[in-house]
Tab-separated table of C-alpha atoms in Angstrom:
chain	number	residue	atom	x	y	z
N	1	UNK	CA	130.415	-66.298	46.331
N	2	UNK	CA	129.237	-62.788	44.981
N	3	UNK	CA	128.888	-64.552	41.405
N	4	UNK	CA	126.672	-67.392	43.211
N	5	UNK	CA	124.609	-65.227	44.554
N	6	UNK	CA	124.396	-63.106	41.481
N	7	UNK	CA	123.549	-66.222	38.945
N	8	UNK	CA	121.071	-67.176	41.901
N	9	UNK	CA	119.280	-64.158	41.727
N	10	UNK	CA	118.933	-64.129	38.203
N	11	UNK	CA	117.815	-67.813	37.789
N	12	UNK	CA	115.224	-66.852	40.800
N	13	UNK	CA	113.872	-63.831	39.152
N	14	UNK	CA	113.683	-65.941	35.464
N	15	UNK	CA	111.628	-68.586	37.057
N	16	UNK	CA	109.268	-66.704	38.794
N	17	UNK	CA	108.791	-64.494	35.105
N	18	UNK	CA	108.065	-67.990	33.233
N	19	UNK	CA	105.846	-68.867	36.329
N	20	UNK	CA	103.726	-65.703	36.807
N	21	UNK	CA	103.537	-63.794	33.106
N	22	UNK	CA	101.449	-65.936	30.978
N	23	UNK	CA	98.616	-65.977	33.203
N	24	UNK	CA	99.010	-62.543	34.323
N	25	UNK	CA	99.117	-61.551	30.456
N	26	UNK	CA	97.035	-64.191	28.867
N	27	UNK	CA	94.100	-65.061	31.673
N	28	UNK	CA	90.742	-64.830	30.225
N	29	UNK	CA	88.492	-62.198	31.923
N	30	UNK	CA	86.007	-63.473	34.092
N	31	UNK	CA	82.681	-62.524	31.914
N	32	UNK	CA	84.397	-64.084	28.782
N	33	UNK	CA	84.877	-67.292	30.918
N	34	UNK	CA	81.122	-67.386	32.059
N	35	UNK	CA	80.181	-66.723	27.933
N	36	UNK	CA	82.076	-70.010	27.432
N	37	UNK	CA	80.568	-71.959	29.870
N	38	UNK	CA	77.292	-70.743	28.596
N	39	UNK	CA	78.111	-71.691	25.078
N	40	UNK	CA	79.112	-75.073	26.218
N	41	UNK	CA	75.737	-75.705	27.607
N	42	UNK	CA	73.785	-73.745	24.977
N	43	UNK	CA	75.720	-76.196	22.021
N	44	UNK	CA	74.126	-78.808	24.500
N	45	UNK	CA	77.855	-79.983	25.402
N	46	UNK	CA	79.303	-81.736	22.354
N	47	UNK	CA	82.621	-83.770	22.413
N	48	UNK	CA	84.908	-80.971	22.199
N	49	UNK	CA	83.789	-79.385	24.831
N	50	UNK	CA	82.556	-81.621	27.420
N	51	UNK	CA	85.588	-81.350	29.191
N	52	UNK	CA	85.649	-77.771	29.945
N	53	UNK	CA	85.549	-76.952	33.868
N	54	UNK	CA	85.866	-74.278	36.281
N	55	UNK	CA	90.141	-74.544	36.702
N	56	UNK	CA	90.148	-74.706	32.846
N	57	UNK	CA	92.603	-71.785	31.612
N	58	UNK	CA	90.798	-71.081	27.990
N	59	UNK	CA	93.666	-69.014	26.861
N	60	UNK	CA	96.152	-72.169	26.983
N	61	UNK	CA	94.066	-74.212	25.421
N	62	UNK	CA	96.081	-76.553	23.193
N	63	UNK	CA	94.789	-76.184	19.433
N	64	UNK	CA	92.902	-79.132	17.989
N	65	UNK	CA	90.992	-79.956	14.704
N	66	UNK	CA	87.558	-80.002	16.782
N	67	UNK	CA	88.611	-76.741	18.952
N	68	UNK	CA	90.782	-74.076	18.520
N	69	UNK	CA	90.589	-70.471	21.204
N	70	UNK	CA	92.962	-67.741	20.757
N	71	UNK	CA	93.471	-64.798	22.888
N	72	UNK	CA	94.786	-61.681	22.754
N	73	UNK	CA	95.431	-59.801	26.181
N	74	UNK	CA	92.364	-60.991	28.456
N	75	UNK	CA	89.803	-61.110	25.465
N	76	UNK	CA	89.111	-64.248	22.989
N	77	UNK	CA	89.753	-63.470	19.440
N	78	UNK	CA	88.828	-67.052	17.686
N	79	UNK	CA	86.679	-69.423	18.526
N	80	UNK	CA	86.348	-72.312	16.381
N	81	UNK	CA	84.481	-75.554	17.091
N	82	UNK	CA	83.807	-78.407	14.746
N	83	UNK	CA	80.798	-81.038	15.837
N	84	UNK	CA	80.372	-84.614	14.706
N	85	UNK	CA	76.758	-83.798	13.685
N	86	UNK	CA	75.606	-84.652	9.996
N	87	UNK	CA	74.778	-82.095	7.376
N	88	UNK	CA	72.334	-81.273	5.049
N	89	UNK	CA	74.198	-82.759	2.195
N	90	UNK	CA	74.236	-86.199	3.996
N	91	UNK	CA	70.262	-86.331	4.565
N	92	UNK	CA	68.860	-87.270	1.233
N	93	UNK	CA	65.969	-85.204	0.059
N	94	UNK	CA	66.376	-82.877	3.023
N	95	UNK	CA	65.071	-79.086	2.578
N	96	UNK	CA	64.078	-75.947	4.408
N	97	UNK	CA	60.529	-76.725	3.478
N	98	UNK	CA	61.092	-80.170	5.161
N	99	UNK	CA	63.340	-79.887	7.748
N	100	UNK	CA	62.185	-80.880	11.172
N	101	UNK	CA	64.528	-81.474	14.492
N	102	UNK	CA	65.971	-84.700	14.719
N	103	UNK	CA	69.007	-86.748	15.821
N	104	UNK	CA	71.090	-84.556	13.078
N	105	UNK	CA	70.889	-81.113	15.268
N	106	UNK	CA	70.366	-79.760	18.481
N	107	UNK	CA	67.365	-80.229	20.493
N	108	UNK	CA	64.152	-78.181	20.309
N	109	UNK	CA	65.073	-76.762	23.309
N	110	UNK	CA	68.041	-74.395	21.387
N	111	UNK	CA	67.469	-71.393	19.805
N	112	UNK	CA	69.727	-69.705	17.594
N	113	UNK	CA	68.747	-66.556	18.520
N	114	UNK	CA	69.488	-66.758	22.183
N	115	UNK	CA	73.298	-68.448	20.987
N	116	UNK	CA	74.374	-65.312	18.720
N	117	UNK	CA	73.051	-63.241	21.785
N	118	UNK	CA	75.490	-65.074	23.917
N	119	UNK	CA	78.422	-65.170	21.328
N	120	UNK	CA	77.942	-61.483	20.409
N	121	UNK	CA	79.217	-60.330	23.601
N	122	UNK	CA	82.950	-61.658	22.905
N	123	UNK	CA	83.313	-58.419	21.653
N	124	UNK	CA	87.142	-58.588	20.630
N	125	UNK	CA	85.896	-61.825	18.501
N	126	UNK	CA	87.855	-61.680	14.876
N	127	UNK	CA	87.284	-65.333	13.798
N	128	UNK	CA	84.351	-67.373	14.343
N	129	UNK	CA	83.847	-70.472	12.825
N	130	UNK	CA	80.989	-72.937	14.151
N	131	UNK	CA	80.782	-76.452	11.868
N	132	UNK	CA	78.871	-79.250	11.944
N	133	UNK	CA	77.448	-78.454	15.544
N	134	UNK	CA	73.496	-79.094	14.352
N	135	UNK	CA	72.634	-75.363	14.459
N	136	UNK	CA	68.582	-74.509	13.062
N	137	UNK	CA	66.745	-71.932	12.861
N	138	UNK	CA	67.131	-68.445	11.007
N	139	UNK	CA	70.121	-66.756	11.026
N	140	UNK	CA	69.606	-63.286	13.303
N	141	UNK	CA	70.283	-60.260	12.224
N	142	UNK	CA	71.909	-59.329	15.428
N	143	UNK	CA	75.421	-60.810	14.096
N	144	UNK	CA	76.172	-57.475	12.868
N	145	UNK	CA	77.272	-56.641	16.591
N	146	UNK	CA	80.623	-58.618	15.898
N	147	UNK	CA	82.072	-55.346	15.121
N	148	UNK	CA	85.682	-56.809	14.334
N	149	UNK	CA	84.470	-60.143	13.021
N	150	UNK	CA	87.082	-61.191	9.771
N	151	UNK	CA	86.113	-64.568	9.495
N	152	UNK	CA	82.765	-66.210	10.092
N	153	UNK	CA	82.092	-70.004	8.902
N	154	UNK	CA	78.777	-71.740	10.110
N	155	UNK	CA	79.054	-74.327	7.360
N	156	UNK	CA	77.238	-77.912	7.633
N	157	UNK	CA	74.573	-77.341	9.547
N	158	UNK	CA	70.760	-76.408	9.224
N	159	UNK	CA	70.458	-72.849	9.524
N	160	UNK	CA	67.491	-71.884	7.090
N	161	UNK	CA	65.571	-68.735	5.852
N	162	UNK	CA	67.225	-65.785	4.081
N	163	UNK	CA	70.761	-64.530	4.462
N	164	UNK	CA	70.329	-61.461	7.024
N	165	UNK	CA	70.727	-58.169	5.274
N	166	UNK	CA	73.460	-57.234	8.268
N	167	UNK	CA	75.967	-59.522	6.697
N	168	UNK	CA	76.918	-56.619	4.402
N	169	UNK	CA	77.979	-54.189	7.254
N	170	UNK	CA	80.868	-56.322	8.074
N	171	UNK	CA	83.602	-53.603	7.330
N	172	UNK	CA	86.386	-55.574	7.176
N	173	UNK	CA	84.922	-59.263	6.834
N	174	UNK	CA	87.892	-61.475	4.906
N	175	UNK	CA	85.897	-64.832	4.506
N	176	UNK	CA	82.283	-65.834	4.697
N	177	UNK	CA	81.512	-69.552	4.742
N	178	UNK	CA	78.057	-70.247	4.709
N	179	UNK	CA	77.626	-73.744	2.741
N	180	UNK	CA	76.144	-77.171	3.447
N	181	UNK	CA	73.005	-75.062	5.002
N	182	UNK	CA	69.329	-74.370	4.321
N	183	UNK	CA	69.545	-70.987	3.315
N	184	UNK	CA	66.788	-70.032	0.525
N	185	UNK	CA	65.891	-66.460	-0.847
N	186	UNK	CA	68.528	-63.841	-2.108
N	187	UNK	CA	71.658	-63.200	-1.235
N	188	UNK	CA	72.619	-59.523	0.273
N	189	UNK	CA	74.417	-57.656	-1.866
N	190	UNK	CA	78.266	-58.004	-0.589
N	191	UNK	CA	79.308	-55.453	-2.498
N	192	UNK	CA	80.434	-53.283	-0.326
N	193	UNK	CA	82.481	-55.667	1.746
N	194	UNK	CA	86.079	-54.416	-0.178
N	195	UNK	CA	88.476	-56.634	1.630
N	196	UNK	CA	86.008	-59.839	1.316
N	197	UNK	CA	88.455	-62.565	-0.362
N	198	UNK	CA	86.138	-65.859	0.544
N	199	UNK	CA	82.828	-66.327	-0.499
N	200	UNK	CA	80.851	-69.938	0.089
């Protein structure tokens, strides 16, 4: 009887560790939940996102090619998401000098600025990678406020103007991925990004 009891207890207190621990360890804080929701509606709610809702648990978010979040403690640490938008390189003749809103990007309604404004607040953030979502506009400086950023990759899409001079404060920035844009002007010098291994 003492041994039932005993095996009881322990089965009891193993269940109720499985049950309670992962969202006690791994629940996303509140004001990183609201950033989400406002990123969802800022990207103007493409495919990998639409089904996001208030009882979704970011944190246990099964990984998938078109979304991928990663948490450490209550705080997001990656957030990738890949669109079905074209790119550049599929628009024939396409150029910053010629590029106009259209079907290919988000609505003239977005504003890159106000996005980074939103995603800079994820302040834990160490991998960010944001393709083929029809971002335009200039890239802001203010992305120099991901303070632990490693890995950033806005590739295919139609970001334009010059490279932003704070891309070369990013201390301990691993990869850059910046291709399949409409970048134009000079590139910062990188130089003093020592741990940089990617470059595109």
């Amino acid at each position: 009887m003492g041994n039932s009891w005993v095996q009881f207890g322990f089965l009891f207190s193993a269940t109720f560790l499985l049950v309670t621990c992962p969202f006690s360890y791994a629940q996303l804080a509140p004001t990183e939940s609201r950033i989400l929701f406002q990123v969802q509606q800022l990207l103007e709610y493409p495919p990998a996102l639409q089904a996001w809702n208030n009882w979704t648990n970011f944190c246990f978010l099964p990984p998938t090619p078109s979304l991928t979040v990663v948490c450490s403690g209550n705080h997001i640490t990656e957030l990738t998401i890949v669109g079905n938008k074209s790119s550049p390189s599929e628009i024939p003749k396409l150029s910053a000098s010629n590029f106009a809103v259209s079907q290919h990007t988000l609505s003239d309604r977005f504003s890159l600025e106000s996005f980074f404004t939103v995603l800079t607040k994820l302040s834990s953030l160490q991998k960010l990678s944001l393709v083929s979502l029809g971002l335009w506009g200039p890239l802001p400086g203010k992305i120099n406020r991901f303070r632990s950023l490693q890995v950033l990759n806005v590739s295919s899409n139609f970001i334009y103007g010059e490279i932003p001079e704070s891309v070369s404060t990013y201390q301990s920035l691993r990869s850059l991925v910046l291709s399949d844009n409409l970048f134009n002007g000079s590139i910062p010098d990188l130089s003093g990004l020592s741990v940089l291994e990617e470059l595109d």
